[in-house]
PDB file of C-alpha atoms in Angstrom:
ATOM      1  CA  UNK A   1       0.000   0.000   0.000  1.00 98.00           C
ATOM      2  CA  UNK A   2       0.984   3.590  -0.439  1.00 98.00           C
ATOM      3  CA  UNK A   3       2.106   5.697   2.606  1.00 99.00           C
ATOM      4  CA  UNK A   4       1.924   9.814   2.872  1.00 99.00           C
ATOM      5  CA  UNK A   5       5.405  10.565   4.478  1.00 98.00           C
ATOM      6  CA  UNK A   6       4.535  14.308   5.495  1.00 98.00           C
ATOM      7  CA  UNK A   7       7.002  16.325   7.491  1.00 98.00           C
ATOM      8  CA  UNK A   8       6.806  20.000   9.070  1.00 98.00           C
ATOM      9  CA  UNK A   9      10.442  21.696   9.725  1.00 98.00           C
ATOM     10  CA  UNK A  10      11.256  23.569  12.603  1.00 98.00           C
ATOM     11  CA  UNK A  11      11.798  27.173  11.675  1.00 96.00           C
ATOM     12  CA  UNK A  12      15.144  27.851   9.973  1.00 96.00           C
ATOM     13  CA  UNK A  13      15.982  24.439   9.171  1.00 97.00           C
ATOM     14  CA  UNK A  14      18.386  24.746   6.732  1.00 97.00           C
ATOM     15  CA  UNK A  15      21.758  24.449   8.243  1.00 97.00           C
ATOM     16  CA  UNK A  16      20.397  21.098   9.672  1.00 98.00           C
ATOM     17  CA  UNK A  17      18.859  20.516   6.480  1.00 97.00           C
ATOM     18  CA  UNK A  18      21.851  20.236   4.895  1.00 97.00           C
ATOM     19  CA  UNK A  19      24.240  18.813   6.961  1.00 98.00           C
ATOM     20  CA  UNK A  20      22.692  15.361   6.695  1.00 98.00           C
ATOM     21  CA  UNK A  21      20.958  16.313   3.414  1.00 97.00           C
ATOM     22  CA  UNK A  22      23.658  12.821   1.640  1.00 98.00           C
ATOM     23  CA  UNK A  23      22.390  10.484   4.207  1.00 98.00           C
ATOM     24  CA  UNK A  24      18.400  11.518   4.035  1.00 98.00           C
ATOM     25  CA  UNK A  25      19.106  11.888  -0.090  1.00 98.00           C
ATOM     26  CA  UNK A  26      20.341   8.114   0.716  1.00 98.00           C
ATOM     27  CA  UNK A  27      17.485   6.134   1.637  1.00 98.00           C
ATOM     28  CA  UNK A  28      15.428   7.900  -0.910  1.00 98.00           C
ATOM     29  CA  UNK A  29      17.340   6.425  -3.201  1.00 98.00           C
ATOM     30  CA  UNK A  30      17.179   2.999  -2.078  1.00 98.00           C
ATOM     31  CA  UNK A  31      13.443   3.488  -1.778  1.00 98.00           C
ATOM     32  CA  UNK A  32      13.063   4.189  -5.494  1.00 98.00           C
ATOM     33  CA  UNK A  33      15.629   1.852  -6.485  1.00 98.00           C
ATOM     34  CA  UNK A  34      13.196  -0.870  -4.954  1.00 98.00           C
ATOM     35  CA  UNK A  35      10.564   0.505  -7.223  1.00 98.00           C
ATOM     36  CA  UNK A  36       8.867   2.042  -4.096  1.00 98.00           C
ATOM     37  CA  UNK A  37       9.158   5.462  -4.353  1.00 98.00           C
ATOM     38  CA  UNK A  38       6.502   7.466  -5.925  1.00 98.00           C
ATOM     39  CA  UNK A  39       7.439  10.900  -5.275  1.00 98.00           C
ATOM     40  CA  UNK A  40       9.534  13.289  -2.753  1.00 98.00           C
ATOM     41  CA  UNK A  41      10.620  16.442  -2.477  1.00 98.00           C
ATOM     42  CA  UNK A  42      10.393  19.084   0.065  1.00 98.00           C
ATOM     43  CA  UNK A  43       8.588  22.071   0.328  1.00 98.00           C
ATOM     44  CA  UNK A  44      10.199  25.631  -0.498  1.00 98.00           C
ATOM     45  CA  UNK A  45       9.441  28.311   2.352  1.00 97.00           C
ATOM     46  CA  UNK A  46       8.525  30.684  -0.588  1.00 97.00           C
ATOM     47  CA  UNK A  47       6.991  30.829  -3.974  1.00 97.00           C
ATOM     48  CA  UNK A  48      10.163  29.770  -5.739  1.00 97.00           C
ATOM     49  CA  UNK A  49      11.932  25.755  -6.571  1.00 96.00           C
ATOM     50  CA  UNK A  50      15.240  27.669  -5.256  1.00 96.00           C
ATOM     51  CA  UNK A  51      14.520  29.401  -2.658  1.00 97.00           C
ATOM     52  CA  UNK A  52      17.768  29.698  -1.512  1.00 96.00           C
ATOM     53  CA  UNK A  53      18.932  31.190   2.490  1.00 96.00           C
ATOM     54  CA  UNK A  54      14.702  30.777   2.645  1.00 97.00           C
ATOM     55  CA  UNK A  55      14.996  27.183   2.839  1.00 97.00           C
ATOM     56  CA  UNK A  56      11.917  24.751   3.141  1.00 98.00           C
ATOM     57  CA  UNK A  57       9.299  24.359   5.893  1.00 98.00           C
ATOM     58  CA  UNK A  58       9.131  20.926   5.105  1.00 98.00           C
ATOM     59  CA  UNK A  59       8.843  17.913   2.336  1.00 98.00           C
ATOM     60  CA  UNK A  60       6.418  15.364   1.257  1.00 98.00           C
ATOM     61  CA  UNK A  61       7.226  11.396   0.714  1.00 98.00           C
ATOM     62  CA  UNK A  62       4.632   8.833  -1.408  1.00 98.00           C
ATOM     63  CA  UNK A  63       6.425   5.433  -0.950  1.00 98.00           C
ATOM     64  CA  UNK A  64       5.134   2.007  -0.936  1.00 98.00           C
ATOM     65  CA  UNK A  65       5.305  -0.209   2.063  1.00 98.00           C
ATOM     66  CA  UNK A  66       4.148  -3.354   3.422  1.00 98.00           C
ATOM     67  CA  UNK A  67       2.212  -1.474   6.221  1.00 98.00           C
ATOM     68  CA  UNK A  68       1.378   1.448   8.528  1.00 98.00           C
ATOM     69  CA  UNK A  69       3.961   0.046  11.199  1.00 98.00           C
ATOM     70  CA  UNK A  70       6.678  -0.240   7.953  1.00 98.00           C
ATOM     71  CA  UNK A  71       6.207   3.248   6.824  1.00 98.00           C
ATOM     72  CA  UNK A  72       6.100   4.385  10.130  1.00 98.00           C
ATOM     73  CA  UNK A  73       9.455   3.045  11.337  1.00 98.00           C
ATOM     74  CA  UNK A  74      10.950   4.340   8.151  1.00 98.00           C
ATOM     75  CA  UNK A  75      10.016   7.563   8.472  1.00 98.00           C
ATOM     76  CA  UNK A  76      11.008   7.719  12.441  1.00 98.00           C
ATOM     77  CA  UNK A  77      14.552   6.712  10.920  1.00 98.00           C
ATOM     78  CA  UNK A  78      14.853  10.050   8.807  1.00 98.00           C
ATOM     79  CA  UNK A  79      18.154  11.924   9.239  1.00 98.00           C
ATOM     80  CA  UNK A  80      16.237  14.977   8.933  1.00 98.00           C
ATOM     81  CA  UNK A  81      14.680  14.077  12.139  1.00 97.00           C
ATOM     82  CA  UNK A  82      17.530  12.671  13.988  1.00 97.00           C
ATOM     83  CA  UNK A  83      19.070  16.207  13.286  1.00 97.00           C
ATOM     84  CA  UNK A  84      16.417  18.483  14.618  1.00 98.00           C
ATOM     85  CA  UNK A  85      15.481  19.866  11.190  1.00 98.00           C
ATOM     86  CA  UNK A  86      12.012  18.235  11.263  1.00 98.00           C
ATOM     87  CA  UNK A  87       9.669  19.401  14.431  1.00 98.00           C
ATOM     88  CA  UNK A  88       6.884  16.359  13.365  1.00 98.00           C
ATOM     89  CA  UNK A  89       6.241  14.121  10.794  1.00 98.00           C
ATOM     90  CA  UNK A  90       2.514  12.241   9.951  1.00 98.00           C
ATOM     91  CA  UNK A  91       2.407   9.328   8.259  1.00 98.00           C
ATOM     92  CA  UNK A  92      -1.011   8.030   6.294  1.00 98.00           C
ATOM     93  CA  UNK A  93      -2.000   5.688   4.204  1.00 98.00           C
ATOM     94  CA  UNK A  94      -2.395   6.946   0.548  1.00 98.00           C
ATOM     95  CA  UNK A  95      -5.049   5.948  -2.340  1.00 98.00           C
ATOM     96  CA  UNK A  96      -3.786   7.105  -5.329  1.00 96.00           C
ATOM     97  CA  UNK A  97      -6.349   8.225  -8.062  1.00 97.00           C
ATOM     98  CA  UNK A  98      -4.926  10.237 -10.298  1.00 95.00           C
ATOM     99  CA  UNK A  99      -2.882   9.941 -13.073  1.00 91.00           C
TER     100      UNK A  99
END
């Protein structure tokens, strides 16, 4: 089933962003190199896909797991979260409708 990985960043999150931006890039990778990834990407903290010393105020994961615990435990194992760059993250189940 598909899993909403969504994550809300503490304010000014970017120097922790980045600092463990290889390892979180990391297990994104792995994810879609599985074939389980559907999309990711974070969310710019202004109207622009660079938004530069703005930074994000989050980021959004659609991935495929086996279950609600699975997804869960993955996204508990986020460097972004271990880091203090993320304040919370949901997961949900996803239906996917469209395209």
């Amino acid at each position: 089933m598909l899993y909403a990985i969504i994550s809300q960043d503490i304010e000014n999150s970017l120097a922790k962003r980045m600092s463990v931006r290889p390892a979180h890039i990391e297990r994104l990778e792995r994810l879609k190199n599985e074939g389980r990834l559907i999309l990711a990407g974070p969310h710019p903290a202004i109207d622009n896909n660079e938004p530069g010393e703005a930074g994000f105020t989050g980021s959004l994961v659609v991935a495929e797991f086996d279950c609600l615990e699975d997804a869960q435990t993955w996204a508990d194992a986020d460097p972004y979260l271990a880091s203090g760059a993320y304040k919370s993250v949901i997961v949900k189940p996803f239906k996917k409708v469209l395209p």
